[in-house]
Short mmCIF file of C-alpha atoms in Angstrom, two decimals:
data_model
loop_
_atom_site.label_atom_id
_atom_site.label_comp_id
_atom_site.label_asym_id
_atom_site.label_seq_id
_atom_site.Cartn_x
_atom_site.Cartn_y
_atom_site.Cartn_z
CA MET F 24 149.02 178.46 42.02
CA ASN F 25 148.56 181.82 43.72
CA VAL F 26 145.19 183.44 43.14
CA ASN F 27 145.32 187.17 43.82
CA HIS F 28 141.76 188.30 43.00
CA LEU F 29 138.17 187.36 43.65
CA PHE F 30 135.69 186.50 40.88
CA ILE F 31 132.79 188.91 41.42
CA GLY F 32 130.44 190.46 38.89
CA GLY F 33 132.05 188.58 36.02
CA LYS F 34 135.47 190.14 36.70
CA TRP F 35 138.61 189.39 38.67
CA THR F 36 138.39 191.93 41.46
CA ALA F 37 140.87 193.03 44.11
CA PRO F 38 139.80 191.74 47.55
CA ALA F 39 138.77 194.22 50.23
CA GLY F 40 141.02 192.57 52.82
CA GLY F 41 144.67 191.64 52.79
CA ASP F 42 144.62 188.13 54.25
CA THR F 43 145.09 184.99 52.21
CA ILE F 44 144.20 181.31 52.63
CA ALA F 45 147.21 179.04 52.11
CA VAL F 46 146.70 175.51 50.80
CA THR F 47 149.10 172.62 51.32
CA SER F 48 149.30 169.24 49.63
CA ALA F 49 147.45 166.56 51.57
CA SER F 50 150.00 164.02 50.32
CA THR F 51 153.20 165.89 51.18
CA GLY F 52 152.35 168.88 53.36
CA GLU F 53 154.07 171.12 50.83
CA TYR F 54 152.73 174.54 49.89
CA LEU F 55 150.43 174.47 46.84
CA GLY F 56 149.23 178.04 46.62
CA SER F 57 146.87 180.58 48.09
CA ALA F 58 143.73 182.59 47.45
CA PRO F 59 142.36 185.78 49.00
CA ALA F 60 140.35 185.40 52.18
CA GLY F 61 137.09 187.17 51.61
CA VAL F 62 135.70 189.65 54.13
CA GLU F 63 132.24 191.09 54.70
CA MET F 64 132.76 193.85 52.15
CA ASP F 65 133.56 191.23 49.49
CA VAL F 66 130.36 189.38 50.37
CA ASP F 67 128.40 192.65 50.05
CA HIS F 68 129.95 193.22 46.62
CA ALA F 69 129.20 189.66 45.49
CA VAL F 70 125.60 189.68 46.72
CA GLN F 71 125.00 193.02 45.02
CA ALA F 72 126.40 191.66 41.78
CA ALA F 73 124.15 188.60 42.01
CA ARG F 74 121.20 190.80 42.97
CA SER F 75 121.74 193.05 39.97
CA ALA F 76 122.05 190.10 37.60
CA PHE F 77 118.76 188.75 38.96
CA ASP F 78 116.76 191.97 39.24
CA ALA F 79 117.84 193.79 36.09
CA PRO F 80 115.32 194.00 33.23
CA GLY F 81 116.34 191.30 30.80
CA GLY F 82 118.52 189.69 33.50
CA TRP F 83 119.30 186.01 33.89
CA PRO F 84 115.85 184.88 35.15
CA ASN F 85 114.23 186.63 32.19
CA TRP F 86 116.28 184.84 29.56
CA GLU F 87 114.37 182.28 27.57
CA PRO F 88 114.98 178.82 29.05
CA GLU F 89 116.64 177.70 25.83
CA ARG F 90 119.09 180.59 26.02
CA ARG F 91 119.99 179.76 29.63
CA ALA F 92 120.40 176.13 28.63
CA ALA F 93 122.77 177.09 25.82
CA ALA F 94 124.96 179.06 28.27
CA MET F 95 125.02 176.09 30.62
CA MET F 96 126.10 173.83 27.76
CA ARG F 97 128.96 176.20 26.97
CA LEU F 98 130.06 176.06 30.60
CA ALA F 99 129.96 172.25 30.45
CA GLU F 100 132.24 172.34 27.40
CA ALA F 101 134.67 174.69 29.15
CA LEU F 102 134.77 172.39 32.19
CA ASP F 103 135.35 169.37 29.96
CA ALA F 104 138.33 171.11 28.38
CA GLY F 105 139.91 171.68 31.79
CA SER F 106 138.78 168.47 33.51
CA GLU F 107 142.27 166.97 33.89
CA THR F 108 143.65 170.09 35.56
CA MET F 109 140.58 170.35 37.78
CA ALA F 110 140.90 166.74 38.93
CA ARG F 111 144.60 167.11 39.75
CA THR F 112 144.02 170.37 41.61
CA VAL F 113 141.30 168.87 43.80
CA SER F 114 143.30 165.69 44.40
CA ALA F 115 146.39 167.61 45.48
CA GLN F 116 144.40 169.71 47.94
CA ASN F 117 142.14 167.21 49.69
CA GLY F 118 143.85 163.84 49.12
CA MET F 119 141.17 162.33 46.88
CA PRO F 120 142.75 159.54 44.81
CA ILE F 121 143.25 160.88 41.32
CA SER F 122 141.24 158.06 39.73
CA THR F 123 138.26 159.11 41.84
CA ALA F 124 138.86 162.81 41.15
CA GLU F 125 138.95 162.23 37.40
CA LEU F 126 135.54 160.58 37.54
CA TYR F 127 133.77 162.82 40.04
CA GLU F 128 135.47 166.21 40.01
CA GLY F 129 136.42 165.98 36.35
CA GLN F 130 133.16 164.70 34.88
CA VAL F 131 130.13 165.10 37.17
CA PRO F 132 129.91 168.94 37.01
CA ALA F 133 129.53 168.89 33.22
CA MET F 134 127.08 165.99 33.43
CA LEU F 135 124.91 167.98 35.83
CA LEU F 136 125.02 171.09 33.66
CA ARG F 137 123.87 169.13 30.62
CA TYR F 138 121.17 167.32 32.58
CA TYR F 139 119.71 170.50 34.06
CA ALA F 140 120.07 172.38 30.79
CA GLY F 141 117.76 169.76 29.33
CA LEU F 142 115.27 170.20 32.16
CA ALA F 143 115.41 173.98 31.80
CA ALA F 144 114.72 173.85 28.07
CA ASP F 145 111.89 171.34 28.39
CA ALA F 146 110.10 172.50 31.52
CA SER F 147 107.02 174.67 31.36
CA ARG F 148 106.93 177.50 33.88
CA GLU F 149 103.13 177.68 33.94
CA GLU F 150 100.35 175.15 34.43
CA ARG F 151 96.64 175.88 34.05
CA ARG F 152 94.31 174.10 36.49
CA VAL F 153 90.54 173.88 36.66
CA GLY F 154 89.62 175.29 40.05
CA LEU F 155 87.63 173.67 42.82
CA PRO F 156 84.84 174.61 43.44
CA GLN F 157 85.08 177.05 40.53
CA GLY F 158 87.31 179.17 38.35
CA THR F 159 90.72 178.62 36.81
CA THR F 160 94.18 178.99 38.30
CA VAL F 161 97.51 179.45 36.58
CA VAL F 162 100.29 177.95 38.73
CA ARG F 163 103.65 179.54 37.98
CA ARG F 164 107.15 178.36 38.89
CA GLU F 165 109.49 181.29 39.38
CA PRO F 166 113.21 181.36 40.26
CA ILE F 167 113.67 181.89 43.97
CA GLY F 168 116.34 184.61 43.61
CA VAL F 169 119.90 184.99 44.86
CA VAL F 170 121.34 181.77 46.26
CA ALA F 171 124.08 181.53 48.86
CA ALA F 172 125.86 178.24 48.16
CA ILE F 173 128.17 177.14 50.97
CA MET F 174 130.41 174.37 49.70
CA THR F 175 132.35 171.50 51.23
CA TRP F 176 135.93 170.32 50.71
CA ASN F 177 135.56 166.58 50.20
CA PHE F 178 133.95 166.69 46.72
CA PRO F 179 134.25 170.44 46.16
CA GLN F 180 133.26 170.72 42.50
CA THR F 181 130.79 167.85 42.45
CA MET F 182 128.89 169.16 45.45
CA ALA F 183 129.11 172.73 44.15
CA PHE F 184 127.31 171.69 40.97
CA PHE F 185 124.63 169.90 42.95
CA LYS F 186 123.69 173.54 43.64
CA ILE F 187 124.98 175.53 40.68
CA ALA F 188 123.39 173.48 37.89
CA PRO F 189 119.77 173.42 39.14
CA ALA F 190 119.98 177.02 40.37
CA LEU F 191 121.12 178.23 36.95
CA ALA F 192 118.44 176.17 35.22
CA ALA F 193 115.78 177.71 37.46
CA GLY F 194 117.00 181.24 36.63
CA CYS F 195 118.73 181.99 39.94
CA THR F 196 122.02 183.76 40.49
CA LEU F 197 124.61 182.62 43.01
CA VAL F 198 127.29 183.57 45.49
CA LEU F 199 129.57 180.61 46.16
CA LYS F 200 131.66 180.27 49.32
CA PRO F 201 134.25 177.53 48.91
CA ALA F 202 135.70 175.72 51.92
CA PRO F 203 139.10 177.02 53.11
CA GLN F 204 140.73 173.64 52.44
CA THR F 205 139.92 173.83 48.71
CA VAL F 206 140.24 177.40 47.44
CA LEU F 207 142.34 176.75 44.34
CA ASP F 208 139.87 174.79 42.20
CA PRO F 209 137.27 177.63 42.33
CA ALA F 210 139.72 179.75 40.33
CA LEU F 211 139.59 177.12 37.57
CA LEU F 212 135.80 177.25 37.75
CA ALA F 213 135.91 181.04 37.39
CA ASP F 214 138.10 180.68 34.28
CA ALA F 215 135.53 178.30 32.79
CA ILE F 216 132.70 180.74 33.58
CA GLU F 217 134.59 183.46 31.73
CA THR F 218 135.26 181.17 28.78
CA ALA F 219 131.57 180.27 28.59
CA GLY F 220 130.63 183.96 28.38
CA PHE F 221 128.27 184.01 31.33
CA PRO F 222 126.61 187.35 32.10
CA GLU F 223 128.22 189.44 34.81
CA GLY F 224 127.10 188.60 38.32
CA VAL F 225 125.32 185.31 37.63
CA ILE F 226 128.02 183.32 39.48
CA ASN F 227 130.26 184.97 42.07
CA ILE F 228 132.91 183.32 44.26
CA VAL F 229 134.12 184.47 47.69
CA PRO F 230 136.40 182.05 49.62
CA GLY F 231 136.50 182.37 53.38
CA GLY F 232 136.09 180.75 56.75
CA PRO F 233 133.02 180.20 58.93
CA GLU F 234 132.64 183.90 59.75
CA VAL F 235 132.32 184.80 56.07
CA GLY F 236 129.87 181.96 55.58
CA ALA F 237 127.74 183.09 58.50
CA TYR F 238 127.65 186.64 57.15
CA LEU F 239 126.59 185.38 53.70
CA VAL F 240 123.88 183.12 55.14
CA SER F 241 122.25 186.05 56.96
CA HIS F 242 122.80 188.67 54.25
CA PRO F 243 119.61 190.62 53.49
CA GLY F 244 120.23 190.32 49.73
CA VAL F 245 120.10 186.50 49.79
CA ASP F 246 116.86 184.64 49.06
CA LYS F 247 117.89 181.02 49.67
CA VAL F 248 120.76 179.13 51.29
CA SER F 249 122.13 175.77 50.18
CA PHE F 250 124.76 174.16 52.37
CA THR F 251 126.78 170.95 52.30
CA GLY F 252 128.89 170.14 55.33
CA SER F 253 128.81 168.96 58.90
CA THR F 254 125.66 168.50 60.93
CA ALA F 255 126.93 170.91 63.59
CA ALA F 256 127.40 173.70 61.06
CA GLY F 257 124.09 172.80 59.43
CA ARG F 258 122.24 173.31 62.71
CA ARG F 259 123.70 176.82 63.04
CA ILE F 260 122.72 177.66 59.46
CA ALA F 261 119.23 176.22 59.98
CA ALA F 262 118.79 178.40 63.08
CA ALA F 263 119.87 181.53 61.19
CA CYS F 264 117.54 180.75 58.29
CA ALA F 265 114.64 179.95 60.63
CA ALA F 266 114.96 183.38 62.24
CA LEU F 267 114.87 184.97 58.78
CA LEU F 268 112.17 182.61 57.41
CA ARG F 269 114.67 181.94 54.61
CA PRO F 270 114.46 178.73 52.56
CA VAL F 271 117.41 176.41 53.14
CA THR F 272 118.65 173.09 51.79
CA LEU F 273 121.03 171.17 54.06
CA GLU F 274 123.05 168.13 52.98
CA LEU F 275 124.80 167.07 56.16
CA GLY F 276 126.60 164.15 57.76
CA GLY F 277 125.99 160.45 57.63
CA LYS F 278 126.74 157.16 59.34
CA SER F 279 125.26 154.83 56.78
CA ALA F 280 124.80 151.11 57.28
CA ALA F 281 125.79 148.35 54.87
CA VAL F 282 123.27 145.59 55.53
CA ILE F 283 124.82 142.35 54.29
CA LEU F 284 122.12 139.70 53.99
CA ASP F 285 122.90 136.03 54.49
CA ASP F 286 122.58 135.24 50.76
CA ALA F 287 124.99 137.96 49.54
CA ASP F 288 127.59 136.94 46.93
CA LEU F 289 130.42 139.04 48.31
CA ASP F 290 133.06 137.73 45.91
CA ALA F 291 131.08 139.20 43.04
CA HIS F 292 130.96 142.64 44.65
CA THR F 293 134.38 143.16 46.22
CA GLU F 294 135.11 146.36 44.30
CA GLN F 295 131.64 147.74 45.05
CA LEU F 296 132.05 146.94 48.76
CA PHE F 297 135.35 148.81 48.84
CA MET F 298 133.93 151.87 47.07
CA ALA F 299 130.76 151.94 49.16
CA GLY F 300 132.74 152.10 52.39
CA LEU F 301 136.09 153.70 51.58
CA ILE F 302 135.60 155.95 48.54
CA ASN F 303 137.67 159.13 48.85
CA ASN F 304 139.55 157.71 51.83
CA GLY F 305 136.33 157.50 53.80
CA GLN F 306 135.87 161.28 53.50
CA THR F 307 132.40 160.78 52.03
CA CYS F 308 129.13 161.63 53.71
CA TYR F 309 127.17 158.79 52.10
CA ALA F 310 129.78 156.05 52.73
CA SER F 311 128.51 152.78 54.21
CA THR F 312 130.88 152.77 57.17
CA ARG F 313 128.74 150.62 59.54
CA ILE F 314 128.88 147.02 58.33
CA LEU F 315 126.00 144.90 59.66
CA ALA F 316 126.86 141.23 59.15
CA PRO F 317 124.68 138.12 59.69
CA ARG F 318 126.06 136.09 62.57
CA SER F 319 125.99 132.95 60.41
CA ARG F 320 128.62 134.49 58.11
CA TYR F 321 130.29 136.85 60.54
CA PRO F 322 133.86 135.42 60.58
CA GLU F 323 133.88 135.30 56.77
CA ILE F 324 132.77 138.93 56.46
CA VAL F 325 135.24 140.16 59.05
CA GLU F 326 138.04 138.40 57.17
CA LEU F 327 136.86 139.80 53.82
CA TYR F 328 136.91 143.40 55.06
CA THR F 329 140.20 142.86 56.90
CA ALA F 330 141.85 141.49 53.76
CA MET F 331 140.36 144.29 51.67
CA ALA F 332 141.80 146.96 53.96
CA ARG F 333 145.18 145.26 54.26
CA GLY F 334 145.46 144.90 50.51
CA ALA F 335 144.50 148.48 49.65
CA VAL F 336 147.22 150.55 47.99
CA VAL F 337 147.91 153.56 50.21
CA GLY F 338 149.91 156.40 48.70
CA ASP F 339 150.17 159.79 47.05
CA ALA F 340 146.78 160.99 45.88
CA LEU F 341 148.16 161.86 42.44
CA ASP F 342 149.37 158.30 41.80
CA HIS F 343 146.86 156.34 39.69
CA ALA F 344 147.71 153.17 41.62
CA THR F 345 146.53 154.72 44.90
CA GLN F 346 143.27 153.44 46.38
CA ILE F 347 143.54 155.20 49.74
CA GLY F 348 145.13 158.63 49.82
CA PRO F 349 145.75 161.02 52.71
CA LEU F 350 143.18 162.88 54.72
CA VAL F 351 142.61 166.52 53.93
CA SER F 352 144.63 168.01 56.81
CA ALA F 353 146.60 167.31 59.94
CA GLU F 354 143.54 168.34 61.97
CA GLN F 355 141.38 165.76 60.19
CA ARG F 356 144.00 163.07 60.73
CA ASP F 357 144.10 163.93 64.45
CA ARG F 358 140.32 163.67 64.58
CA VAL F 359 140.28 160.24 62.92
CA GLU F 360 143.08 158.96 65.14
CA GLY F 361 141.08 160.12 68.15
CA TYR F 362 138.19 157.93 67.03
CA ILE F 363 140.54 154.97 66.57
CA ARG F 364 141.74 155.39 70.16
CA LYS F 365 138.13 155.64 71.27
CA GLY F 366 137.23 152.41 69.49
CA ARG F 367 140.05 150.59 71.22
CA SER F 368 139.15 151.99 74.63
CA GLU F 369 135.50 150.96 74.20
CA GLY F 370 136.47 147.36 73.57
CA ALA F 371 136.11 146.95 69.81
CA ARG F 372 138.48 144.43 68.19
CA LEU F 373 140.98 146.01 65.80
CA THR F 374 141.59 143.54 62.96
CA THR F 375 143.87 145.69 60.83
CA GLY F 376 145.16 149.25 60.57
CA GLY F 377 144.87 151.74 63.39
CA GLY F 378 148.13 153.57 62.73
CA ARG F 379 150.02 155.56 60.13
CA PRO F 380 151.34 153.66 57.12
CA ALA F 381 155.06 152.93 57.03
CA GLY F 382 157.12 154.90 54.55
CA LEU F 383 154.65 157.77 54.25
CA ASP F 384 156.17 160.25 56.67
CA ARG F 385 154.83 163.33 54.92
CA GLY F 386 151.18 164.16 54.42
CA TRP F 387 148.16 163.19 56.48
CA PHE F 388 147.86 159.42 56.10
CA VAL F 389 145.94 156.91 58.23
CA GLU F 390 145.93 153.18 57.54
CA PRO F 391 142.63 151.67 56.39
CA THR F 392 141.21 150.45 59.70
CA ILE F 393 138.68 147.73 60.51
CA PHE F 394 136.99 147.27 63.89
CA ALA F 395 135.05 144.05 64.55
CA ASP F 396 132.73 143.12 67.43
CA VAL F 397 131.45 146.69 67.58
CA GLU F 398 128.39 147.50 69.67
CA ASN F 399 126.00 149.61 67.62
CA SER F 400 125.69 151.98 70.59
CA SER F 401 129.42 152.65 70.71
CA THR F 402 130.95 155.99 69.73
CA ILE F 403 132.64 154.70 66.57
CA ALA F 404 129.35 153.18 65.36
CA GLN F 405 127.27 156.28 66.09
CA GLU F 406 129.47 159.27 65.21
CA GLU F 407 130.71 160.25 61.76
CA ILE F 408 134.46 159.62 61.62
CA PHE F 409 135.11 160.83 58.04
CA GLY F 410 138.16 158.69 57.45
CA PRO F 411 139.13 155.15 56.34
CA VAL F 412 137.59 153.43 59.37
CA LEU F 413 134.86 150.77 59.14
CA THR F 414 133.01 149.04 61.96
CA ILE F 415 131.49 145.55 61.81
CA THR F 416 128.53 144.54 63.99
CA PRO F 417 126.82 141.12 63.99
CA TYR F 418 123.05 140.65 63.80
CA ASP F 419 120.52 137.81 63.98
CA GLY F 420 117.75 137.99 61.38
CA GLU F 421 116.45 140.72 59.07
CA ASP F 422 114.40 142.46 61.73
CA GLU F 423 117.46 143.03 63.90
CA ALA F 424 119.46 144.18 60.87
CA VAL F 425 116.83 146.80 60.07
CA ARG F 426 116.61 147.86 63.70
CA LEU F 427 120.37 148.37 63.88
CA ALA F 428 120.45 150.22 60.57
CA ASN F 429 117.78 152.61 61.86
CA ASP F 430 119.39 153.00 65.28
CA SER F 431 121.31 156.11 64.25
CA ALA F 432 120.94 159.86 64.50
CA TYR F 433 121.68 159.99 60.76
CA GLY F 434 119.72 158.98 57.69
CA LEU F 435 121.58 159.96 54.53
CA ALA F 436 122.27 156.74 52.65
CA GLY F 437 122.91 153.03 53.01
CA THR F 438 123.39 149.79 51.11
CA VAL F 439 121.87 146.31 51.08
CA TRP F 440 123.87 143.35 49.76
CA THR F 441 122.02 140.29 48.52
CA SER F 442 121.64 137.79 45.67
CA ASP F 443 117.88 138.43 45.65
CA LEU F 444 117.20 142.02 44.52
CA ASP F 445 113.50 141.78 45.39
CA ARG F 446 114.42 140.78 48.93
CA GLY F 447 117.00 143.56 49.04
CA ALA F 448 114.42 146.11 47.94
CA ARG F 449 112.03 144.96 50.66
CA VAL F 450 114.73 145.49 53.27
CA ALA F 451 115.71 148.84 51.75
CA ARG F 452 112.13 150.09 52.06
CA ARG F 453 112.32 149.54 55.83
CA ILE F 454 115.48 151.62 56.31
CA ARG F 455 114.76 155.23 57.30
CA THR F 456 117.27 156.96 55.08
CA GLY F 457 117.25 159.20 52.02
CA THR F 458 118.86 156.79 49.58
CA VAL F 459 119.74 153.11 49.52
CA GLY F 460 121.91 151.22 47.03
CA LEU F 461 121.51 147.54 46.22
CA ASN F 462 124.88 145.77 45.82
CA GLY F 463 126.69 149.07 45.41
CA TYR F 464 126.27 152.79 45.79
CA VAL F 465 126.64 155.70 43.39
CA PRO F 466 124.34 158.74 43.67
CA ASP F 467 121.95 158.85 40.70
CA LEU F 468 122.09 162.35 39.23
CA THR F 469 118.49 162.05 37.99
CA SER F 470 116.97 161.12 41.37
CA PRO F 471 116.49 163.02 44.64
CA TYR F 472 119.44 162.87 47.02
CA GLY F 473 119.43 164.01 50.62
CA GLY F 474 118.96 162.94 54.19
CA ARG F 475 116.56 162.42 57.03
CA LYS F 476 117.07 163.15 60.72
CA ALA F 477 120.50 164.71 61.41
CA SER F 478 121.54 164.20 57.78
CA GLY F 479 119.73 167.28 56.55
CA LEU F 480 116.71 168.97 55.03
CA GLY F 481 115.50 168.99 51.46
CA ARG F 482 116.71 167.20 48.35
CA GLU F 483 119.25 167.80 45.62
CA LEU F 484 119.54 166.21 42.15
CA GLY F 485 116.77 165.12 39.82
CA PRO F 486 113.77 167.31 39.00
CA GLU F 487 113.33 167.75 42.74
CA GLY F 488 116.70 169.53 42.83
CA LEU F 489 115.40 172.04 40.29
CA GLN F 490 112.20 172.60 42.25
CA ALA F 491 114.26 173.51 45.32
CA TYR F 492 115.31 176.71 43.49
CA GLN F 493 111.79 177.67 42.44
CA GLU F 494 108.86 179.19 44.26
CA LEU F 495 105.21 178.97 43.34
CA GLN F 496 102.69 181.65 42.45
CA SER F 497 99.01 180.96 41.84
CA ILE F 498 96.94 183.38 39.73
CA PHE F 499 93.25 182.70 40.16
CA HIS F 500 90.27 184.03 38.28
CA PRO F 501 86.61 182.95 38.72
#
């Protein structure tokens, strides 16, 4: 799949530069295809197209909400029609097991479009308030403008539509910058946008590396930035936006805790435990990768996780039997293996994994790895590994469990496992994190999602995700 043009202004356009971004299969290392590497001139062109679509009389923000919603529904239908190809394309690039890709990359984007189309059609843009001490004020919600959406590679389409769907519903236009590791699936998105008959310039796509992203973030034609990715990159983007006083939403890293209470029925939740910690090969920002286990049940929990990891089917991402696929790249595998060495050197007990699986000599595979007897202060318990590596730390009593869960620079997600949901909810309320799942974890598309501390700024999803792409105007009269 060789993509030769950029999707800008509703058309396939020749890139300004001559470089390309090559993509290889995470499972085999074989060449999959390429896409143009955008340059600053391409970003200028894309921002101008988005600016024109926003500023023009009768442009996208001036469409009636019902008309915008109808266009979004058409895009959802086009994505549904191509969902199988989209899932396979993502899976081949980043190693996501195809069963996971079919659910997330194949279905969630259309779900989000339909959800936000409903909010767009139903929401009033104006509210009249009785003033204090006098008068009346009309409070208006207006689209914020041109959005720079910087996307990640681990759930490339799902996370893209965390931004695209609410921005479209609000009346914004967008310039998308896909991650270099996943530049083929955006071409399928562009085809769907064409099929849906979107107006020129509402959605523009410019692949590129960090330099292109930095140029887009600081572009004078951009009104808001939305970024999903690493905390380190998020800090640089936050600094650039602070200097410009530019609104920014940051969904960053995580090191979430799974708090297993002493009454948890683990046999009833084995599949949920696996998915909470190892979904997408551990390449998931919200994954519960720090297991906090009550000392009274510690050996049992260590054995459960060890058996779970040993029994996982590791293989080609495109095989429906696969539970753990490869990592996205050789560089990511090297990074994860470095953390495994660090865990060993710091004295953690390796119960299973730690190497490369036998018989998988091509691609970027790492065995599912479990470390027990891990100090919460250790490197592997504090830093985001982004691979199939879980740590297990014992605790004594709920207070210590909560203290350990909160003893982290991150605060994106987490889970609590218990047979008493009221008790679980009480514990969850004490954990300083953006979201918590009880006996499982799946982000709720209707509720705010995002992090505290080093896990980011702002919220996506739910009505709050729509509000992030709106700004307020008050019109007062006495």
